[in-house]
CSV table of C-alpha atoms in Angstrom, one decimal:
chain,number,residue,atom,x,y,z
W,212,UNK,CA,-18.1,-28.3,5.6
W,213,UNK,CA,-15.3,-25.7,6.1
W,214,UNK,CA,-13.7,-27.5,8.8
W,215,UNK,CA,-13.9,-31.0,6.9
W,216,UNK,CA,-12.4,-29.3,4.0
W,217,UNK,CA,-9.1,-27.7,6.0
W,218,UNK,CA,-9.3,-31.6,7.5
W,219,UNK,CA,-9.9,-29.9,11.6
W,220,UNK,CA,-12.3,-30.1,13.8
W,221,UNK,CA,-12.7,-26.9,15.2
W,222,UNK,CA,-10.9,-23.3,15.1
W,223,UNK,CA,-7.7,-23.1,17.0
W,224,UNK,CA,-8.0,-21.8,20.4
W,225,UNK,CA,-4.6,-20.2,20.1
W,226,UNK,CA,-2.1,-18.9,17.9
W,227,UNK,CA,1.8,-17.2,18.6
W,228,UNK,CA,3.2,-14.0,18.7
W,229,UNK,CA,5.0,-12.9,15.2
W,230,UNK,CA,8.0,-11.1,15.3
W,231,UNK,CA,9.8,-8.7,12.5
W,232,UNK,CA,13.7,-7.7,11.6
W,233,UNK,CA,14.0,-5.0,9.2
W,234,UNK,CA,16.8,-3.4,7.6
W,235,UNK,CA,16.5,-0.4,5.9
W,236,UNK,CA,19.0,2.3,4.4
W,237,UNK,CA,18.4,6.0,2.5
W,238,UNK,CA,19.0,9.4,2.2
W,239,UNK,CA,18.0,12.8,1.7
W,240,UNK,CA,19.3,15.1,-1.1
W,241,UNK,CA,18.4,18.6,-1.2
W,242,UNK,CA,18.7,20.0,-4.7
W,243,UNK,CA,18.6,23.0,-7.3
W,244,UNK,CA,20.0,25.6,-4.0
W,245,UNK,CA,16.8,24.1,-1.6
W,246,UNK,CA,14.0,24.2,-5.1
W,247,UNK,CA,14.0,20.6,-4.4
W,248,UNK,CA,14.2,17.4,-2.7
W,249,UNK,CA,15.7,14.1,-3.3
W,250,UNK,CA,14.8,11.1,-0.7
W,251,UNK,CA,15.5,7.4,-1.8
W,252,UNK,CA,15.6,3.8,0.6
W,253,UNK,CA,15.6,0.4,-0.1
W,254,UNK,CA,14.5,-2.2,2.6
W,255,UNK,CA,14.4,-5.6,3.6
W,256,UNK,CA,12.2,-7.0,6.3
W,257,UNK,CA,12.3,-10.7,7.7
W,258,UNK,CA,8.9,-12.1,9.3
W,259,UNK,CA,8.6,-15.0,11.6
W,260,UNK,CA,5.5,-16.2,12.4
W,261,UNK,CA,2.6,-14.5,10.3
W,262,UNK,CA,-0.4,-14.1,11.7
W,263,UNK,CA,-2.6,-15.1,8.9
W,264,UNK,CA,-6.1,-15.4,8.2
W,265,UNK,CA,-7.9,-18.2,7.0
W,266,UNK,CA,-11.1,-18.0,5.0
W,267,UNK,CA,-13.8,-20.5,5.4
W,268,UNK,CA,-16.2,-19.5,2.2
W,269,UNK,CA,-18.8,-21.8,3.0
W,270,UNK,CA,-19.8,-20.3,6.7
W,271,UNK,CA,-18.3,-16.7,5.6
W,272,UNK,CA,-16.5,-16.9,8.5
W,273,UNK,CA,-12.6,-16.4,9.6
W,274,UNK,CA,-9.7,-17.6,11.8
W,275,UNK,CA,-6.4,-16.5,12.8
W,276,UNK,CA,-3.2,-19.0,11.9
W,277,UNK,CA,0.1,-18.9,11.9
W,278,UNK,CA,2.0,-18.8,8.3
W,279,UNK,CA,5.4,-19.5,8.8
W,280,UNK,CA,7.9,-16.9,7.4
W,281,UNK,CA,7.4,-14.2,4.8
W,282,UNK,CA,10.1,-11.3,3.3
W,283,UNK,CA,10.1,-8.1,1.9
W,284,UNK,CA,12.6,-6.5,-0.3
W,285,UNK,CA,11.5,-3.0,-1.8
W,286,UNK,CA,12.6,0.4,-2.4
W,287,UNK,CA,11.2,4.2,-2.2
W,288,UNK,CA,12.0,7.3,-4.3
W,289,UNK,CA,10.2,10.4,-3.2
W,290,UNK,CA,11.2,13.9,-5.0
W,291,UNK,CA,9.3,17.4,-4.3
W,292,UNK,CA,10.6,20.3,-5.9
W,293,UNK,CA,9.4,24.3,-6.3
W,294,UNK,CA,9.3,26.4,-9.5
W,295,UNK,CA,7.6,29.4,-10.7
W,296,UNK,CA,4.5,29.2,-9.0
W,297,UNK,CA,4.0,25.3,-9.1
W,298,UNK,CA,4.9,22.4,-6.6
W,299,UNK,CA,5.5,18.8,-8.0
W,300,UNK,CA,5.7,16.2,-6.2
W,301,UNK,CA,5.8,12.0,-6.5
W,302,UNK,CA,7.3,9.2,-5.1
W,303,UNK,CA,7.5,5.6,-6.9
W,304,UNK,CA,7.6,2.6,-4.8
W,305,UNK,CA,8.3,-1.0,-5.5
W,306,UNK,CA,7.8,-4.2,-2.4
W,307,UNK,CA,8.4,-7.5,-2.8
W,308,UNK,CA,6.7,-9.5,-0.3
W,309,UNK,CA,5.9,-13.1,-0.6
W,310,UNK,CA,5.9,-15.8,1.9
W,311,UNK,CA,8.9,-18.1,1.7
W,312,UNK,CA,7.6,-21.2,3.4
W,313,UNK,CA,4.7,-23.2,2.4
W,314,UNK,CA,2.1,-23.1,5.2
W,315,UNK,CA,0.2,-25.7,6.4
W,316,UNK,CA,-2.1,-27.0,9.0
W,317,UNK,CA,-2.0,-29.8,11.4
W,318,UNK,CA,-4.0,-32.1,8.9
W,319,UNK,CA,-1.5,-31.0,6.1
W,320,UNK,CA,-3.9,-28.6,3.9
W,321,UNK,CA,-1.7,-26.1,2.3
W,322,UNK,CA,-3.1,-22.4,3.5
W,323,UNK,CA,-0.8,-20.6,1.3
W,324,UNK,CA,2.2,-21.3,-1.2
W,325,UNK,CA,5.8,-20.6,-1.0
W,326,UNK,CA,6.1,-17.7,-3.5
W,327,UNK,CA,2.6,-16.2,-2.7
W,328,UNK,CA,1.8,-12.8,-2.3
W,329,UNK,CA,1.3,-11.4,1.0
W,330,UNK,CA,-1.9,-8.7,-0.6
W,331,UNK,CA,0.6,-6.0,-1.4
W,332,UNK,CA,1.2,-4.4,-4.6
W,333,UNK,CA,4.7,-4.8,-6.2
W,334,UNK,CA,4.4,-1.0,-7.9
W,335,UNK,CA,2.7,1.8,-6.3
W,336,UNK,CA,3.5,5.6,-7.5
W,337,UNK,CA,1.8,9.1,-7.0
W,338,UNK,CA,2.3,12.7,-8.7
W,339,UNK,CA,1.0,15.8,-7.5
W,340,UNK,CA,1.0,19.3,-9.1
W,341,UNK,CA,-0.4,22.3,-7.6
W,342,UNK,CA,-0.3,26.0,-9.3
W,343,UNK,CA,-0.9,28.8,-6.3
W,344,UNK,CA,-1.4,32.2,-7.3
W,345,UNK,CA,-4.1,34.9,-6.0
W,346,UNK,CA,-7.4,35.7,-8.2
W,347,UNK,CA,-8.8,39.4,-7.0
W,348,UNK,CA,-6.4,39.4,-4.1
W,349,UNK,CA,-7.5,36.2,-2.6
W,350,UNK,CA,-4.9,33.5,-2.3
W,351,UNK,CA,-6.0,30.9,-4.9
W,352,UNK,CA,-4.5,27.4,-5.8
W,353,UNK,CA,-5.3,24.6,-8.2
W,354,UNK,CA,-3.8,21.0,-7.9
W,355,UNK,CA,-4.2,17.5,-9.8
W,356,UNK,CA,-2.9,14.0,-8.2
W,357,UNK,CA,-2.7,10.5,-9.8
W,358,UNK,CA,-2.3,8.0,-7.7
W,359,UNK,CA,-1.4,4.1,-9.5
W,360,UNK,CA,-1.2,1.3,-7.4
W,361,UNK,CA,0.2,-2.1,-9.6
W,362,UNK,CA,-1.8,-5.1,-9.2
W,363,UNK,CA,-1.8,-8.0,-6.7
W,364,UNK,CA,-3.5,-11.1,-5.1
W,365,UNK,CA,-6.1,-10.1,-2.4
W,366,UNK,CA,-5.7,-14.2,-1.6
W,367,UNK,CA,-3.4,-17.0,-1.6
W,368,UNK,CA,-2.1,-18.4,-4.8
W,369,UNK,CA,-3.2,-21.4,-6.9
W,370,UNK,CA,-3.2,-24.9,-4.3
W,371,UNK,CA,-4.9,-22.9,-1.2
W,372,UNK,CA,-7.2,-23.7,0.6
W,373,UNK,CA,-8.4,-20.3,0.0
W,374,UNK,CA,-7.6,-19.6,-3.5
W,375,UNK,CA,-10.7,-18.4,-5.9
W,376,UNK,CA,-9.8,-17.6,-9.3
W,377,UNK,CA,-10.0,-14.5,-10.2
W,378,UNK,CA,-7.6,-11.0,-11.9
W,379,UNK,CA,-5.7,-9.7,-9.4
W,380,UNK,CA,-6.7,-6.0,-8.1
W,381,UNK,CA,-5.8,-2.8,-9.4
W,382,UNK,CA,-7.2,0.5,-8.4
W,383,UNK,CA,-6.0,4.5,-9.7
W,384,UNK,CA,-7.0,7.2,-8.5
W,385,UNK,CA,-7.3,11.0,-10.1
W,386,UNK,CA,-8.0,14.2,-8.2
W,387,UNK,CA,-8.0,17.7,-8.9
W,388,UNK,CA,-9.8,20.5,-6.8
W,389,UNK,CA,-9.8,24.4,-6.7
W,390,UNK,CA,-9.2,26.1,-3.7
W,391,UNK,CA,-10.0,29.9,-2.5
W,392,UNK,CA,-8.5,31.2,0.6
W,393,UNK,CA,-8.6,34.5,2.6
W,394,UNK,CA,-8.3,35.2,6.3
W,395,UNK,CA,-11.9,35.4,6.5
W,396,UNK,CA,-12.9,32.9,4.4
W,397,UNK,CA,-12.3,29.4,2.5
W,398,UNK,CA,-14.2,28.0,0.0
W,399,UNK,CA,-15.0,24.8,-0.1
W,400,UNK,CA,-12.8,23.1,-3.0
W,401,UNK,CA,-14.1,21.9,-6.2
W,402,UNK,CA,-12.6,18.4,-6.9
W,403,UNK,CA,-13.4,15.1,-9.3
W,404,UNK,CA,-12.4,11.7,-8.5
W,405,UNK,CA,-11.9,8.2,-11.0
């Protein structure tokens, strides 16, 4: 019923090679006489020939394709820095990529859209803190990280063959743990997850 749907007979036998051009430019900053770190890019990446699987839901079973073209424009800030006792860091990132062709199959069933997204999140961003000091001599540190990751289309768009309706994914993460060190000994650390 799968292969009746996508209007084929069978699975492929073959698909090609994908290639990938990518452009990217930065820098590094250090700041506040070596405290602290500055690091900042922006990107753009050209992909020819994505290798791209196709979902048959009926026979939960899969395929490899190729999906014509695809692009990705994004950009990374990343800062650490060092004071009295506690270390920050976080980074922020923001990708675009989408395909830019409309892919279809030899009988013309559209596999994904122009405009769709390729499963990556446009926003991600993490911050750290950890607080290291010693408690009865041993070396002792404490740290907390959120982690956000923005939401996006695990599948095709809207028009697929693929497409299920459903809210896009999101998932964030906290963590904190407590650690004890000494050359003898580390404990194991204390830590909480959502």
């Amino acid at each position: 019923a799968d292969f009746a749907n996508l209007g084929i007979l069978s699975t492929p036998a073959t698909y090609q090679h994908d290639t990938v051009k990518s452009t990217e430019v930065g820098g590094k900053f250090r700041l506040f006489g070596g405290r602290g770190q500055l690091n900042v890019s922006a990107f753009h990446i050209d992909w020819d020939n994505v290798q791209f699987i196709v979902n048959l839901p009926q026979c939960a079973f899969s395929y490899v394709a190729n999906a014509a073209t695809a692009s990705s424009d994004g950009a990374e800030i990343q800062a650490t820095g060092r004071f009295m006792g506690f270390t920050v860091n976080g980074n922020v990132g923001y990708d675009d990529a989408r395909y830019t062709k409309t892919v279809k199959n030899l009988s013309g069933t559209v596999l994904a859209n122009k405009g769709d997204n390729l499963g990556v999140p446009d926003w991600t961003a993490n911050i750290g803190v950890q607080y290291d000091t010693q408690i009865m001599e041993l070396p002792t540190y404490a740290r907390m990280d959120f982690a956000y990751t923005g939401k996006y289309e695990r599948i095709t768009g809207p028009g697929s063959s693929a497409y299920i309706s459903a809210a896009p994914f999101s998932a964030n993460y906290i963590n904190g743990n407590e650690t004890h060190r000494s050359e003898e000994h580390t404990s194991e650390p204390s830590h909480i997850t959502i």
